[in-house]
Tab-separated table of C-alpha atoms and ligand atoms in Angstrom:
chain	number	residue	atom	x	y	z
A	1	MET	CA	-0.379	-23.800	9.760
A	2	HIS	CA	2.514	-26.086	10.372
A	3	PRO	CA	5.881	-24.257	10.555
A	4	VAL	CA	7.116	-26.274	7.493
A	5	ALA	CA	4.034	-25.616	5.456
A	6	MET	CA	4.391	-21.881	6.551
A	7	VAL	CA	7.790	-21.887	4.954
A	8	ASP	CA	6.401	-23.314	1.729
A	9	TYR	CA	3.776	-20.661	1.856
A	10	TYR	CA	6.405	-17.978	2.233
A	11	MET	CA	8.545	-19.458	-0.421
A	12	GLU	CA	5.593	-19.049	-2.789
A	13	GLY	CA	5.952	-15.423	-2.318
A	14	LYS	CA	3.158	-14.826	0.108
A	15	LYS	CA	3.463	-11.764	2.289
A	16	THR	CA	3.242	-12.367	6.133
A	17	GLU	CA	1.832	-8.836	6.830
A	18	THR	CA	-0.316	-6.306	5.144
A	19	TRP	CA	0.175	-2.632	4.278
A	20	ASP	CA	-1.647	-1.696	7.510
A	21	LYS	CA	-0.364	-2.056	11.152
A	22	VAL	CA	-3.888	-1.932	12.500
A	23	THR	CA	-5.039	-4.757	10.252
A	24	ASN	CA	-1.763	-6.755	11.073
A	25	SER	CA	-2.506	-6.528	14.867
A	26	ARG	CA	-6.203	-7.539	14.264
A	27	ILE	CA	-5.177	-10.565	12.149
A	28	ALA	CA	-2.830	-11.633	14.961
A	29	LEU	CA	-6.072	-12.080	17.103
A	30	LEU	CA	-7.945	-14.008	14.621
A	31	HIS	CA	-8.375	-17.676	14.848
A	32	PRO	CA	-5.095	-19.411	13.651
A	33	LYS	CA	-6.917	-21.112	10.763
A	34	ILE	CA	-7.973	-17.918	9.120
A	35	ARG	CA	-4.908	-15.718	9.547
A	36	GLN	CA	-3.320	-16.476	6.285
A	37	HIS	CA	-6.463	-16.374	4.374
A	38	THR	CA	-7.044	-12.842	5.695
A	39	LEU	CA	-3.547	-11.645	4.887
A	40	ASP	CA	-3.911	-13.047	1.389
A	41	PHE	CA	-7.429	-11.392	1.052
A	42	ILE	CA	-6.171	-7.990	2.100
A	43	ASN	CA	-2.869	-8.237	0.129
A	44	ASP	CA	-4.598	-9.365	-3.075
A	45	ALA	CA	-7.058	-6.450	-2.822
A	46	GLU	CA	-3.867	-4.157	-2.739
A	47	SER	CA	-2.086	-5.795	-5.468
A	48	LYS	CA	-4.934	-6.738	-7.977
A	49	LEU	CA	-7.418	-3.953	-7.230
A	50	ASN	CA	-5.228	-1.238	-5.919
A	51	LEU	CA	-7.518	-0.982	-2.784
A	52	LYS	CA	-6.222	-0.416	0.736
A	53	LEU	CA	-8.518	-2.548	2.945
A	54	ARG	CA	-8.435	-2.505	6.636
A	55	VAL	CA	-9.856	-5.134	9.050
A	56	SER	CA	-12.001	-2.744	11.128
A	57	ASP	CA	-13.240	-5.638	13.527
A	58	GLY	CA	-12.102	-9.044	13.967
A	59	TYR	CA	-12.083	-11.150	17.097
A	60	ARG	CA	-14.635	-10.108	19.691
A	61	SER	CA	-15.105	-11.819	22.950
A	62	ILE	CA	-18.505	-13.248	24.018
A	63	GLU	CA	-18.690	-10.690	26.748
A	64	GLU	CA	-18.112	-7.800	24.140
A	65	GLN	CA	-20.695	-9.398	21.930
A	66	ASN	CA	-23.338	-9.255	24.678
A	67	LYS	CA	-22.534	-5.686	25.371
A	68	LEU	CA	-23.098	-4.882	21.648
A	69	TYR	CA	-26.250	-6.815	21.824
A	70	ASP	CA	-27.565	-4.941	24.705
A	71	LYS	CA	-27.151	-1.492	22.827
A	72	GLY	CA	-30.579	-0.351	21.799
A	73	ARG	CA	-32.202	-3.019	23.945
A	74	VAL	CA	-31.331	-1.807	27.485
A	75	ASN	CA	-31.010	1.790	26.382
A	76	SER	CA	-32.138	4.082	23.548
A	77	ASP	CA	-28.995	3.703	21.289
A	78	PRO	CA	-29.595	2.283	17.822
A	79	ILE	CA	-29.486	-1.532	17.550
A	80	VAL	CA	-26.236	-2.669	16.119
A	81	THR	CA	-26.471	-6.511	16.128
A	82	LYS	CA	-29.053	-9.214	16.058
A	83	VAL	CA	-26.649	-11.757	17.518
A	84	LYS	CA	-26.167	-12.564	21.122
A	85	GLY	CA	-22.694	-13.440	22.636
A	86	GLY	CA	-21.463	-16.956	21.376
A	87	TYR	CA	-23.568	-16.799	18.212
A	88	SER	CA	-21.321	-14.594	16.121
A	89	PHE	CA	-18.269	-16.092	14.254
A	90	HIS	CA	-16.434	-12.959	15.538
A	91	ASN	CA	-16.559	-14.592	18.949
A	92	TYR	CA	-14.346	-17.472	17.568
A	93	GLY	CA	-11.869	-15.143	15.557
A	94	LEU	CA	-13.557	-16.658	12.388
A	95	ALA	CA	-15.103	-13.302	11.107
A	96	ILE	CA	-13.770	-9.834	9.884
A	97	ASP	CA	-15.451	-6.680	9.047
A	98	VAL	CA	-13.558	-4.733	6.294
A	99	VAL	CA	-13.398	-1.089	5.270
A	100	GLU	CA	-11.545	0.670	2.445
A	101	ILE	CA	-9.093	3.375	3.580
A	102	LEU	CA	-8.754	6.247	1.090
A	103	ASP	CA	-7.153	9.576	1.763
A	104	ASN	CA	-6.996	8.552	5.476
A	105	LYS	CA	-10.751	8.113	5.622
A	106	ALA	CA	-12.721	4.979	6.192
A	107	ILE	CA	-15.150	4.090	3.277
A	108	PHE	CA	-17.956	1.736	4.219
A	109	LEU	CA	-18.183	-1.302	2.222
A	110	ASP	CA	-21.715	-1.924	0.838
A	111	ASP	CA	-23.379	-3.038	-2.278
A	112	LYS	CA	-22.684	0.500	-3.879
A	113	HIS	CA	-19.004	0.314	-3.407
A	114	ARG	CA	-17.286	0.616	-6.795
A	115	LYS	CA	-15.338	-2.480	-6.518
A	116	ILE	CA	-17.533	-4.604	-4.219
A	117	LYS	CA	-17.895	-7.470	-6.665
A	118	GLU	CA	-14.090	-7.837	-7.147
A	119	ILE	CA	-13.441	-7.594	-3.427
A	120	VAL	CA	-16.057	-10.325	-2.720
A	121	ASP	CA	-14.630	-12.540	-5.551
A	122	ILE	CA	-11.233	-12.297	-3.938
A	123	ALA	CA	-12.625	-13.023	-0.417
A	124	LYS	CA	-14.621	-15.924	-1.701
A	125	SER	CA	-11.519	-17.413	-3.415
A	126	TYR	CA	-10.020	-17.848	0.090
A	127	GLY	CA	-13.168	-19.569	1.354
A	128	PHE	CA	-14.944	-16.575	3.023
A	129	LEU	CA	-18.659	-16.215	3.152
A	130	TRP	CA	-19.995	-12.746	2.564
A	131	GLY	CA	-22.607	-11.124	4.829
A	132	GLY	CA	-23.951	-9.241	1.758
A	133	ASP	CA	-25.307	-12.550	0.560
A	134	TRP	CA	-27.445	-13.113	3.611
A	135	ILE	CA	-31.136	-12.808	3.052
A	136	THR	CA	-32.628	-11.445	6.151
A	137	PHE	CA	-29.967	-9.061	7.386
A	138	LYS	CA	-27.370	-7.852	4.937
A	139	ASP	CA	-24.076	-7.286	6.626
A	140	TYR	CA	-21.935	-5.957	3.641
A	141	PRO	CA	-18.662	-5.273	5.413
A	142	HIS	CA	-18.681	-8.768	7.069
A	143	PHE	CA	-16.755	-11.926	5.885
A	144	GLU	CA	-16.458	-15.170	7.799
A	145	ILE	CA	-15.017	-18.734	7.217
A	146	THR	CA	-17.223	-21.327	9.110
A	147	PHE	CA	-15.366	-24.477	8.091
A	148	GLY	CA	-18.833	-25.970	7.969
A	149	TYR	CA	-19.707	-25.277	11.588
A	150	LYS	CA	-22.792	-23.512	12.918
A	151	ALA	CA	-22.046	-21.001	15.595
A	152	SER	CA	-24.061	-23.061	18.094
A	153	GLU	CA	-21.549	-26.010	17.456
A	154	LEU	CA	-18.681	-23.641	18.123
A	155	LEU	CA	-20.283	-22.409	21.299
A	156	LYS	CA	-20.636	-25.993	22.340
A	157	LYS	CA	-16.958	-26.743	21.799
A	158	TYR	CA	-16.156	-23.593	23.739
A	159	ASN	CA	-18.335	-24.398	26.552
A	160	GLU	CA	-16.760	-27.909	26.793
A	161	GLY	CA	-13.204	-26.467	26.644
A	162	GLU	CA	-12.409	-27.838	23.188
A	163	LEU	CA	-9.657	-25.247	22.788
A	164	ASP	CA	-6.280	-25.025	21.216
A	165	ASP	CA	-3.010	-23.775	22.961
A	166	GLU	CA	-4.064	-20.124	22.269
A	167	GLY	CA	-7.560	-20.607	23.581
A	168	TYR	CA	-9.375	-20.730	20.191
A	169	VAL	CA	-11.969	-23.417	19.523
A	170	ASN	CA	-10.383	-26.534	17.879
A	171	ILE	CA	-11.360	-27.003	14.332
A	172	SER	CA	-10.353	-30.096	12.529
B	1	ZN	ZN1	-18.973	-8.688	11.271
């Protein structure tokens, strides 16, 4: 966001951090285009639903994604992802996984969570797509903003060096 627009945003009373230091540090590593959306999502969940949500995973490098992909394929661990490096929106800082923190414990978000519908409604109001809507592989804690891009298109930009000053793929 342009600094002037940022001031306007702040003037509207939007908070620039969340209740949670861990979440704040993960938001700082997201693609600049979704940092404010993520802040607003987490803060709305707190103010409107009285839920403390934490971003448990955000940006993940392509190398880290490939290591995750290998789990359960090159050894006997359980398989944790169907997605190779470069094909997850996490690899571009455009996806987050979210848990609820209650009494210092992490509560997994799934379709049984008591407030899942309200949480998803808030996320969608900021343009997030929800992994729980996926048909073949439900990923309930996962939210992403694609800006209309496929991961393969972002990978092409990445490989061709279409990056901003911070090293994130350029999104117009
Ligand atoms: Zn995810």
